[in-house]
Amino acid sequence: QKEVEQDPGPLSVPEGAIVSLNCTYSNSAFQYFMWYRQYSRKGPELLMYTYSSGNKEDGRFTAQVDKSSKYISLFIRDSQPSDSATYLCAMSGTAAGNKLTFGGGTRVLVKP
Amino acid sequence: DGGITQSPKYLFRKEGQNVTLSCEQNLNHDAMYWYRQDPGQGLRLIYYSQIVNDFQKGDIAEGYSVSREKKESFPLTVTSAQKNPTAFYLCASRSVGQSGNTIYFGEGSWLTVV
């Protein structure tokens, strides 16, 4: 079993819909949680960063962390065709040398 | 502008050749990383370095080598020992000591074996 599980998709939604993405993990030491967006043939760009449990909102994006369930989510409101990309979750522990562990990514298609 | 620069963007290698991918950052970050990404798959860690003149193997280090002679630079050599080198290679960096562990990526290098 992988340490971080993420549904590969593709997830296809109509423009304006809410996109819901999630990852589950098994390592209870993870404290930092990130979402990256990756367009085709480009490097990943950091979208959201949260520490421990709770919600964080930034514009159309909301990240949620439920440590008790070892489950994180990313919601994209009012989705646009430009949101079509692969979304990667990543997480790590608290030690300075801790490496990031990535999910496999979910491909999202927002249709006009 | 601050960032991570990878070169070349596209590289073709013949069987049996070594190739070196360049990664330079002007973010004054301490730690640097190399990841490999295969089509439709997540990122796998090849090597990482938290300080100049020191580096550690990641999950898939076999067939690769790195050096960290300068803080800004972390080149990756894909050797002939790497059996399946065709992939997308991503360099990343992070500032050790800041709260959190977010890392930032370059634009990647595509390596194809011909």
PDB file of C-alpha atoms in Angstrom:
ATOM      1  CA  GLN A   1       0.000   0.000   0.000  1.00  0.00           C
ATOM      2  CA  LYS A   2       1.295   3.437  -0.929  1.00  0.00           C
ATOM      3  CA  GLU A   3       1.907   5.932   1.829  1.00  0.00           C
ATOM      4  CA  VAL A   4      -0.273   8.508   0.034  1.00  0.00           C
ATOM      5  CA  GLU A   5      -3.202   7.467  -2.150  1.00  0.00           C
ATOM      6  CA  GLN A   6      -4.788   9.704  -4.748  1.00  0.00           C
ATOM      7  CA  ASP A   7      -7.372   8.811  -7.391  1.00  0.00           C
ATOM      8  CA  PRO A   8      -5.716   9.296 -10.794  1.00  0.00           C
ATOM      9  CA  GLY A   9      -8.931  10.380 -12.552  1.00  0.00           C
ATOM     10  CA  PRO A  10      -9.523  11.838 -15.025  1.00  0.00           C
ATOM     11  CA  LEU A  11     -12.156  13.924 -13.297  1.00  0.00           C
ATOM     12  CA  SER A  12     -14.309  15.714 -15.873  1.00  0.00           C
ATOM     13  CA  VAL A  13     -16.614  18.563 -14.831  1.00  0.00           C
ATOM     14  CA  PRO A  14     -18.538  21.319 -16.651  1.00  0.00           C
ATOM     15  CA  GLU A  15     -17.321  24.888 -16.368  1.00  0.00           C
ATOM     16  CA  GLY A  16     -18.605  26.555 -13.200  1.00  0.00           C
ATOM     17  CA  ALA A  17     -18.895  23.324 -11.223  1.00  0.00           C
ATOM     18  CA  ILE A  18     -17.100  22.586  -7.968  1.00  0.00           C
ATOM     19  CA  VAL A  19     -14.079  20.328  -8.314  1.00  0.00           C
ATOM     20  CA  SER A  20     -13.465  18.051  -5.331  1.00  0.00           C
ATOM     21  CA  LEU A  21     -10.109  16.345  -4.935  1.00  0.00           C
ATOM     22  CA  ASN A  22      -8.795  14.245  -2.087  1.00  0.00           C
ATOM     23  CA  CYS A  23      -5.908  12.181  -0.779  1.00  0.00           C
ATOM     24  CA  THR A  24      -5.658   9.630   1.984  1.00  0.00           C
ATOM     25  CA  TYR A  25      -2.479   8.805   3.848  1.00  0.00           C
ATOM     26  CA  SER A  26      -1.221   6.286   6.360  1.00  0.00           C
ATOM     27  CA  ASN A  27       1.642   8.051   8.176  1.00  0.00           C
ATOM     28  CA  SER A  28       0.335   9.760  11.303  1.00  0.00           C
ATOM     29  CA  ALA A  29       3.580  11.800  11.525  1.00  0.00           C
ATOM     30  CA  PHE A  30       2.560  13.966   8.569  1.00  0.00           C
ATOM     31  CA  GLN A  31       1.860  17.520   9.719  1.00  0.00           C
ATOM     32  CA  TYR A  32       2.358  19.652   6.620  1.00  0.00           C
ATOM     33  CA  PHE A  33       0.038  19.277   3.655  1.00  0.00           C
ATOM     34  CA  MET A  34       0.336  20.836   0.229  1.00  0.00           C
ATOM     35  CA  TRP A  35      -1.472  20.884  -3.084  1.00  0.00           C
ATOM     36  CA  TYR A  36       0.367  21.466  -6.329  1.00  0.00           C
ATOM     37  CA  ARG A  37      -1.042  22.140  -9.778  1.00  0.00           C
ATOM     38  CA  GLN A  38       0.839  20.817 -12.786  1.00  0.00           C
ATOM     39  CA  TYR A  39       0.050  21.749 -16.360  1.00  0.00           C
ATOM     40  CA  SER A  40       1.143  19.402 -19.119  1.00  0.00           C
ATOM     41  CA  ARG A  41       4.911  19.412 -19.638  1.00  0.00           C
ATOM     42  CA  LYS A  42       5.457  21.972 -16.857  1.00  0.00           C
ATOM     43  CA  GLY A  43       6.821  21.867 -13.335  1.00  0.00           C
ATOM     44  CA  PRO A  44       4.333  21.704 -10.424  1.00  0.00           C
ATOM     45  CA  GLU A  45       3.353  25.022  -8.845  1.00  0.00           C
ATOM     46  CA  LEU A  46       2.377  25.345  -5.203  1.00  0.00           C
ATOM     47  CA  LEU A  47      -1.336  26.101  -4.775  1.00  0.00           C
ATOM     48  CA  MET A  48      -2.136  25.618  -1.114  1.00  0.00           C
ATOM     49  CA  TYR A  49      -0.186  24.885   2.043  1.00  0.00           C
ATOM     50  CA  THR A  50      -1.693  23.936   5.412  1.00  0.00           C
ATOM     51  CA  TYR A  51      -0.312  22.853   8.737  1.00  0.00           C
ATOM     52  CA  SER A  52      -2.059  20.234  10.867  1.00  0.00           C
ATOM     53  CA  SER A  53      -5.867  20.035  10.771  1.00  0.00           C
ATOM     54  CA  GLY A  54      -8.335  22.630   9.624  1.00  0.00           C
ATOM     55  CA  ASN A  55      -9.395  24.616   6.606  1.00  0.00           C
ATOM     56  CA  LYS A  56      -7.634  27.212   4.504  1.00  0.00           C
ATOM     57  CA  GLU A  57      -9.186  29.329   1.803  1.00  0.00           C
ATOM     58  CA  ASP A  58      -7.500  31.284  -0.983  1.00  0.00           C
ATOM     59  CA  GLY A  59      -9.776  32.748  -3.614  1.00  0.00           C
ATOM     60  CA  ARG A  60     -11.596  29.920  -5.365  1.00  0.00           C
ATOM     61  CA  PHE A  61      -9.502  27.272  -3.603  1.00  0.00           C
ATOM     62  CA  THR A  62     -10.221  25.657  -0.224  1.00  0.00           C
ATOM     63  CA  ALA A  63      -7.980  23.074   1.392  1.00  0.00           C
ATOM     64  CA  GLN A  64      -9.172  20.866   4.234  1.00  0.00           C
ATOM     65  CA  VAL A  65      -7.188  18.554   6.477  1.00  0.00           C
ATOM     66  CA  ASP A  66      -8.746  15.918   8.717  1.00  0.00           C
ATOM     67  CA  LYS A  67      -5.892  14.300  10.584  1.00  0.00           C
ATOM     68  CA  SER A  68      -8.168  12.016  12.587  1.00  0.00           C
ATOM     69  CA  SER A  69      -9.274  10.396   9.325  1.00  0.00           C
ATOM     70  CA  LYS A  70      -5.927  10.872   7.556  1.00  0.00           C
ATOM     71  CA  TYR A  71      -7.744  12.603   4.727  1.00  0.00           C
ATOM     72  CA  ILE A  72      -7.102  15.854   2.904  1.00  0.00           C
ATOM     73  CA  SER A  73      -9.214  17.646   0.326  1.00  0.00           C
ATOM     74  CA  LEU A  74      -8.985  20.459  -2.189  1.00  0.00           C
ATOM     75  CA  PHE A  75     -12.085  22.197  -3.524  1.00  0.00           C
ATOM     76  CA  ILE A  76     -12.104  24.477  -6.550  1.00  0.00           C
ATOM     77  CA  ARG A  77     -15.193  26.668  -6.845  1.00  0.00           C
ATOM     78  CA  ASP A  78     -16.483  28.156 -10.090  1.00  0.00           C
ATOM     79  CA  SER A  79     -14.107  25.974 -12.085  1.00  0.00           C
ATOM     80  CA  GLN A  80     -12.668  27.338 -15.314  1.00  0.00           C
ATOM     81  CA  PRO A  81     -11.171  25.584 -18.357  1.00  0.00           C
ATOM     82  CA  SER A  82      -7.821  27.013 -17.229  1.00  0.00           C
ATOM     83  CA  ASP A  83      -8.105  24.829 -14.113  1.00  0.00           C
ATOM     84  CA  SER A  84      -7.632  21.767 -16.326  1.00  0.00           C
ATOM     85  CA  ALA A  85      -4.416  20.243 -15.022  1.00  0.00           C
ATOM     86  CA  THR A  86      -3.056  17.497 -12.827  1.00  0.00           C
ATOM     87  CA  TYR A  87      -3.321  18.170  -9.086  1.00  0.00           C
ATOM     88  CA  LEU A  88      -0.786  16.596  -6.768  1.00  0.00           C
ATOM     89  CA  CYS A  89      -1.085  16.337  -3.022  1.00  0.00           C
ATOM     90  CA  ALA A  90       2.088  16.259  -0.938  1.00  0.00           C
ATOM     91  CA  MET A  91       2.822  15.964   2.751  1.00  0.00           C
ATOM     92  CA  SER A  92       5.665  15.733   5.253  1.00  0.00           C
ATOM     93  CA  GLY A  93       6.523  15.499   8.920  1.00  0.00           C
ATOM     94  CA  THR A  94       7.882  18.305  11.078  1.00  0.00           C
ATOM     95  CA  ALA A  95      11.614  17.603  11.087  1.00  0.00           C
ATOM     96  CA  ALA A  96      13.607  20.043   8.954  1.00  0.00           C
ATOM     97  CA  GLY A  97      15.067  17.226   6.906  1.00  0.00           C
ATOM     98  CA  ASN A  98      11.779  15.508   6.227  1.00  0.00           C
ATOM     99  CA  LYS A  99      11.118  14.799   2.588  1.00  0.00           C
ATOM    100  CA  LEU A 100       7.844  15.410   0.839  1.00  0.00           C
ATOM    101  CA  THR A 101       5.769  12.384  -0.048  1.00  0.00           C
ATOM    102  CA  PHE A 102       3.577  12.883  -3.101  1.00  0.00           C
ATOM    103  CA  GLY A 103       0.339  11.353  -4.242  1.00  0.00           C
ATOM    104  CA  GLY A 104       0.193  10.131  -7.830  1.00  0.00           C
ATOM    105  CA  GLY A 105      -1.881  13.110  -8.997  1.00  0.00           C
ATOM    106  CA  THR A 106      -5.447  13.544 -10.230  1.00  0.00           C
ATOM    107  CA  ARG A 107      -6.042  14.761 -13.765  1.00  0.00           C
ATOM    108  CA  VAL A 108      -8.862  17.302 -13.959  1.00  0.00           C
ATOM    109  CA  LEU A 109     -10.688  18.366 -17.125  1.00  0.00           C
ATOM    110  CA  VAL A 110     -13.013  21.380 -17.003  1.00  0.00           C
ATOM    111  CA  LYS A 111     -15.171  21.469 -20.097  1.00  0.00           C
ATOM    112  CA  PRO A 112     -16.482  24.807 -21.444  1.00  0.00           C
TER     113      PRO A 112
ATOM    114  CA  ASP B   1      13.216  37.301 -10.857  1.00  0.00           C
ATOM    115  CA  GLY B   2      13.896  34.611  -8.275  1.00  0.00           C
ATOM    116  CA  GLY B   3      13.398  31.038  -9.287  1.00  0.00           C
ATOM    117  CA  ILE B   4      14.743  27.673 -10.300  1.00  0.00           C
ATOM    118  CA  THR B   5      16.207  27.257 -13.768  1.00  0.00           C
ATOM    119  CA  GLN B   6      16.594  23.859 -15.370  1.00  0.00           C
ATOM    120  CA  SER B   7      18.385  23.193 -18.624  1.00  0.00           C
ATOM    121  CA  PRO B   8      18.116  21.869 -21.184  1.00  0.00           C
ATOM    122  CA  LYS B   9      14.343  21.646 -21.539  1.00  0.00           C
ATOM    123  CA  TYR B  10      14.627  18.717 -23.960  1.00  0.00           C
ATOM    124  CA  LEU B  11      17.541  16.299 -24.231  1.00  0.00           C
ATOM    125  CA  PHE B  12      18.133  13.196 -26.297  1.00  0.00           C
ATOM    126  CA  ARG B  13      20.619  10.556 -25.211  1.00  0.00           C
ATOM    127  CA  LYS B  14      22.053   7.641 -27.047  1.00  0.00           C
ATOM    128  CA  GLU B  15      22.322   4.272 -25.385  1.00  0.00           C
ATOM    129  CA  GLY B  16      25.449   4.071 -23.231  1.00  0.00           C
ATOM    130  CA  GLN B  17      25.943   7.821 -22.852  1.00  0.00           C
ATOM    131  CA  ASN B  18      26.023   9.837 -19.669  1.00  0.00           C
ATOM    132  CA  VAL B  19      24.103  13.119 -19.660  1.00  0.00           C
ATOM    133  CA  THR B  20      24.014  15.952 -17.131  1.00  0.00           C
ATOM    134  CA  LEU B  21      20.950  18.032 -16.322  1.00  0.00           C
ATOM    135  CA  SER B  22      21.551  21.481 -14.908  1.00  0.00           C
ATOM    136  CA  CYS B  23      19.647  23.051 -12.010  1.00  0.00           C
ATOM    137  CA  GLU B  24      20.351  26.558 -10.719  1.00  0.00           C
ATOM    138  CA  GLN B  25      18.397  28.515  -8.092  1.00  0.00           C
ATOM    139  CA  ASN B  26      18.700  32.129  -6.962  1.00  0.00           C
ATOM    140  CA  LEU B  27      16.291  31.791  -4.042  1.00  0.00           C
ATOM    141  CA  ASN B  28      19.096  31.343  -1.497  1.00  0.00           C
ATOM    142  CA  HIS B  29      17.517  28.009  -0.553  1.00  0.00           C
ATOM    143  CA  ASP B  30      19.560  25.515   1.420  1.00  0.00           C
ATOM    144  CA  ALA B  31      17.987  22.256   0.279  1.00  0.00           C
ATOM    145  CA  MET B  32      17.702  21.044  -3.292  1.00  0.00           C
ATOM    146  CA  TYR B  33      16.034  17.969  -4.755  1.00  0.00           C
ATOM    147  CA  TRP B  34      15.804  15.924  -7.930  1.00  0.00           C
ATOM    148  CA  TYR B  35      12.604  14.083  -8.799  1.00  0.00           C
ATOM    149  CA  ARG B  36      11.678  11.828 -11.657  1.00  0.00           C
ATOM    150  CA  GLN B  37       8.160  11.768 -13.102  1.00  0.00           C
ATOM    151  CA  ASP B  38       6.980   9.088 -15.510  1.00  0.00           C
ATOM    152  CA  PRO B  39       3.842   9.595 -17.647  1.00  0.00           C
ATOM    153  CA  GLY B  40       0.689   9.398 -15.551  1.00  0.00           C
ATOM    154  CA  GLN B  41       2.651   8.821 -12.374  1.00  0.00           C
ATOM    155  CA  GLY B  42       3.647  10.792  -9.318  1.00  0.00           C
ATOM    156  CA  LEU B  43       7.045  12.147  -8.364  1.00  0.00           C
ATOM    157  CA  ARG B  44       9.827   9.871  -7.148  1.00  0.00           C
ATOM    158  CA  LEU B  45      12.821  11.269  -5.275  1.00  0.00           C
ATOM    159  CA  ILE B  46      16.231  10.578  -6.814  1.00  0.00           C
ATOM    160  CA  TYR B  47      18.671  12.593  -4.665  1.00  0.00           C
ATOM    161  CA  TYR B  48      18.530  15.497  -2.280  1.00  0.00           C
ATOM    162  CA  SER B  49      20.985  17.853  -0.627  1.00  0.00           C
ATOM    163  CA  GLN B  50      20.437  19.954   2.470  1.00  0.00           C
ATOM    164  CA  ILE B  51      23.810  21.681   2.496  1.00  0.00           C
ATOM    165  CA  VAL B  52      26.768  22.312   0.218  1.00  0.00           C
ATOM    166  CA  ASN B  53      29.082  19.328  -0.263  1.00  0.00           C
ATOM    167  CA  ASP B  54      26.539  16.903   1.170  1.00  0.00           C
ATOM    168  CA  PHE B  55      23.768  14.886  -0.443  1.00  0.00           C
ATOM    169  CA  GLN B  56      21.684  11.779   0.219  1.00  0.00           C
ATOM    170  CA  LYS B  57      20.115   9.103  -1.921  1.00  0.00           C
ATOM    171  CA  GLY B  58      16.376   9.181  -2.423  1.00  0.00           C
ATOM    172  CA  ASP B  59      14.127   6.301  -3.331  1.00  0.00           C
ATOM    173  CA  ILE B  60      15.468   5.650  -6.842  1.00  0.00           C
ATOM    174  CA  ALA B  61      19.147   6.745  -6.819  1.00  0.00           C
ATOM    175  CA  GLU B  62      20.577   3.809  -8.792  1.00  0.00           C
ATOM    176  CA  GLY B  63      22.037   4.941 -12.110  1.00  0.00           C
ATOM    177  CA  TYR B  64      22.179   8.611 -11.102  1.00  0.00           C
ATOM    178  CA  SER B  65      24.808  10.844  -9.534  1.00  0.00           C
ATOM    179  CA  VAL B  66      24.819  14.414  -8.212  1.00  0.00           C
ATOM    180  CA  SER B  67      27.157  17.040  -6.832  1.00  0.00           C
ATOM    181  CA  ARG B  68      26.604  20.104  -4.651  1.00  0.00           C
ATOM    182  CA  GLU B  69      29.710  22.267  -4.901  1.00  0.00           C
ATOM    183  CA  LYS B  70      27.767  25.534  -4.718  1.00  0.00           C
ATOM    184  CA  LYS B  71      24.617  26.490  -2.868  1.00  0.00           C
ATOM    185  CA  GLU B  72      22.945  27.628  -6.095  1.00  0.00           C
ATOM    186  CA  SER B  73      23.701  24.568  -8.196  1.00  0.00           C
ATOM    187  CA  PHE B  74      22.692  20.891  -8.024  1.00  0.00           C
ATOM    188  CA  PRO B  75      23.411  19.101 -11.323  1.00  0.00           C
ATOM    189  CA  LEU B  76      22.134  15.580 -11.969  1.00  0.00           C
ATOM    190  CA  THR B  77      24.024  13.078 -14.112  1.00  0.00           C
ATOM    191  CA  VAL B  78      22.046  10.251 -15.661  1.00  0.00           C
ATOM    192  CA  THR B  79      24.582   7.514 -16.206  1.00  0.00           C
ATOM    193  CA  SER B  80      24.585   4.604 -18.633  1.00  0.00           C
ATOM    194  CA  ALA B  81      23.772   2.392 -15.658  1.00  0.00           C
ATOM    195  CA  GLN B  82      20.251   3.815 -15.519  1.00  0.00           C
ATOM    196  CA  LYS B  83      18.265   1.179 -17.408  1.00  0.00           C
ATOM    197  CA  ASN B  84      15.186   3.225 -18.217  1.00  0.00           C
ATOM    198  CA  PRO B  85      16.143   6.916 -18.210  1.00  0.00           C
ATOM    199  CA  THR B  86      13.398   8.294 -20.462  1.00  0.00           C
ATOM    200  CA  ALA B  87      11.356  10.530 -18.150  1.00  0.00           C
ATOM    201  CA  PHE B  88      10.566  14.064 -17.026  1.00  0.00           C
ATOM    202  CA  TYR B  89      13.111  15.311 -14.463  1.00  0.00           C
ATOM    203  CA  LEU B  90      12.219  17.986 -11.942  1.00  0.00           C
ATOM    204  CA  CYS B  91      14.546  19.987  -9.732  1.00  0.00           C
ATOM    205  CA  ALA B  92      13.203  21.631  -6.590  1.00  0.00           C
ATOM    206  CA  SER B  93      14.457  23.674  -3.658  1.00  0.00           C
ATOM    207  CA  ARG B  94      13.420  24.622  -0.116  1.00  0.00           C
ATOM    208  CA  SER B  95      14.691  26.931   2.563  1.00  0.00           C
ATOM    209  CA  VAL B  96      15.648  24.845   5.586  1.00  0.00           C
ATOM    210  CA  GLY B  97      14.723  26.447   8.857  1.00  0.00           C
ATOM    211  CA  GLN B  98      11.531  28.137   7.782  1.00  0.00           C
ATOM    212  CA  SER B  99       8.363  26.780   9.241  1.00  0.00           C
ATOM    213  CA  GLY B 100       6.880  24.183   7.035  1.00  0.00           C
ATOM    214  CA  ASN B 101       8.371  22.084   4.320  1.00  0.00           C
ATOM    215  CA  THR B 102       7.093  23.585   1.089  1.00  0.00           C
ATOM    216  CA  ILE B 103       9.313  23.124  -1.908  1.00  0.00           C
ATOM    217  CA  TYR B 104       9.331  24.956  -5.208  1.00  0.00           C
ATOM    218  CA  PHE B 105       9.946  23.382  -8.595  1.00  0.00           C
ATOM    219  CA  GLY B 106      11.708  24.275 -11.794  1.00  0.00           C
ATOM    220  CA  GLU B 107      10.087  23.821 -15.190  1.00  0.00           C
ATOM    221  CA  GLY B 108      11.585  20.385 -15.745  1.00  0.00           C
ATOM    222  CA  SER B 109      13.783  18.639 -18.291  1.00  0.00           C
ATOM    223  CA  TRP B 110      12.573  15.966 -20.708  1.00  0.00           C
ATOM    224  CA  LEU B 111      15.107  13.214 -21.346  1.00  0.00           C
ATOM    225  CA  THR B 112      14.574  10.743 -24.159  1.00  0.00           C
ATOM    226  CA  VAL B 113      16.817   7.803 -24.997  1.00  0.00           C
ATOM    227  CA  VAL B 114      17.171   7.253 -28.740  1.00  0.00           C
TER     228      VAL B 114
END
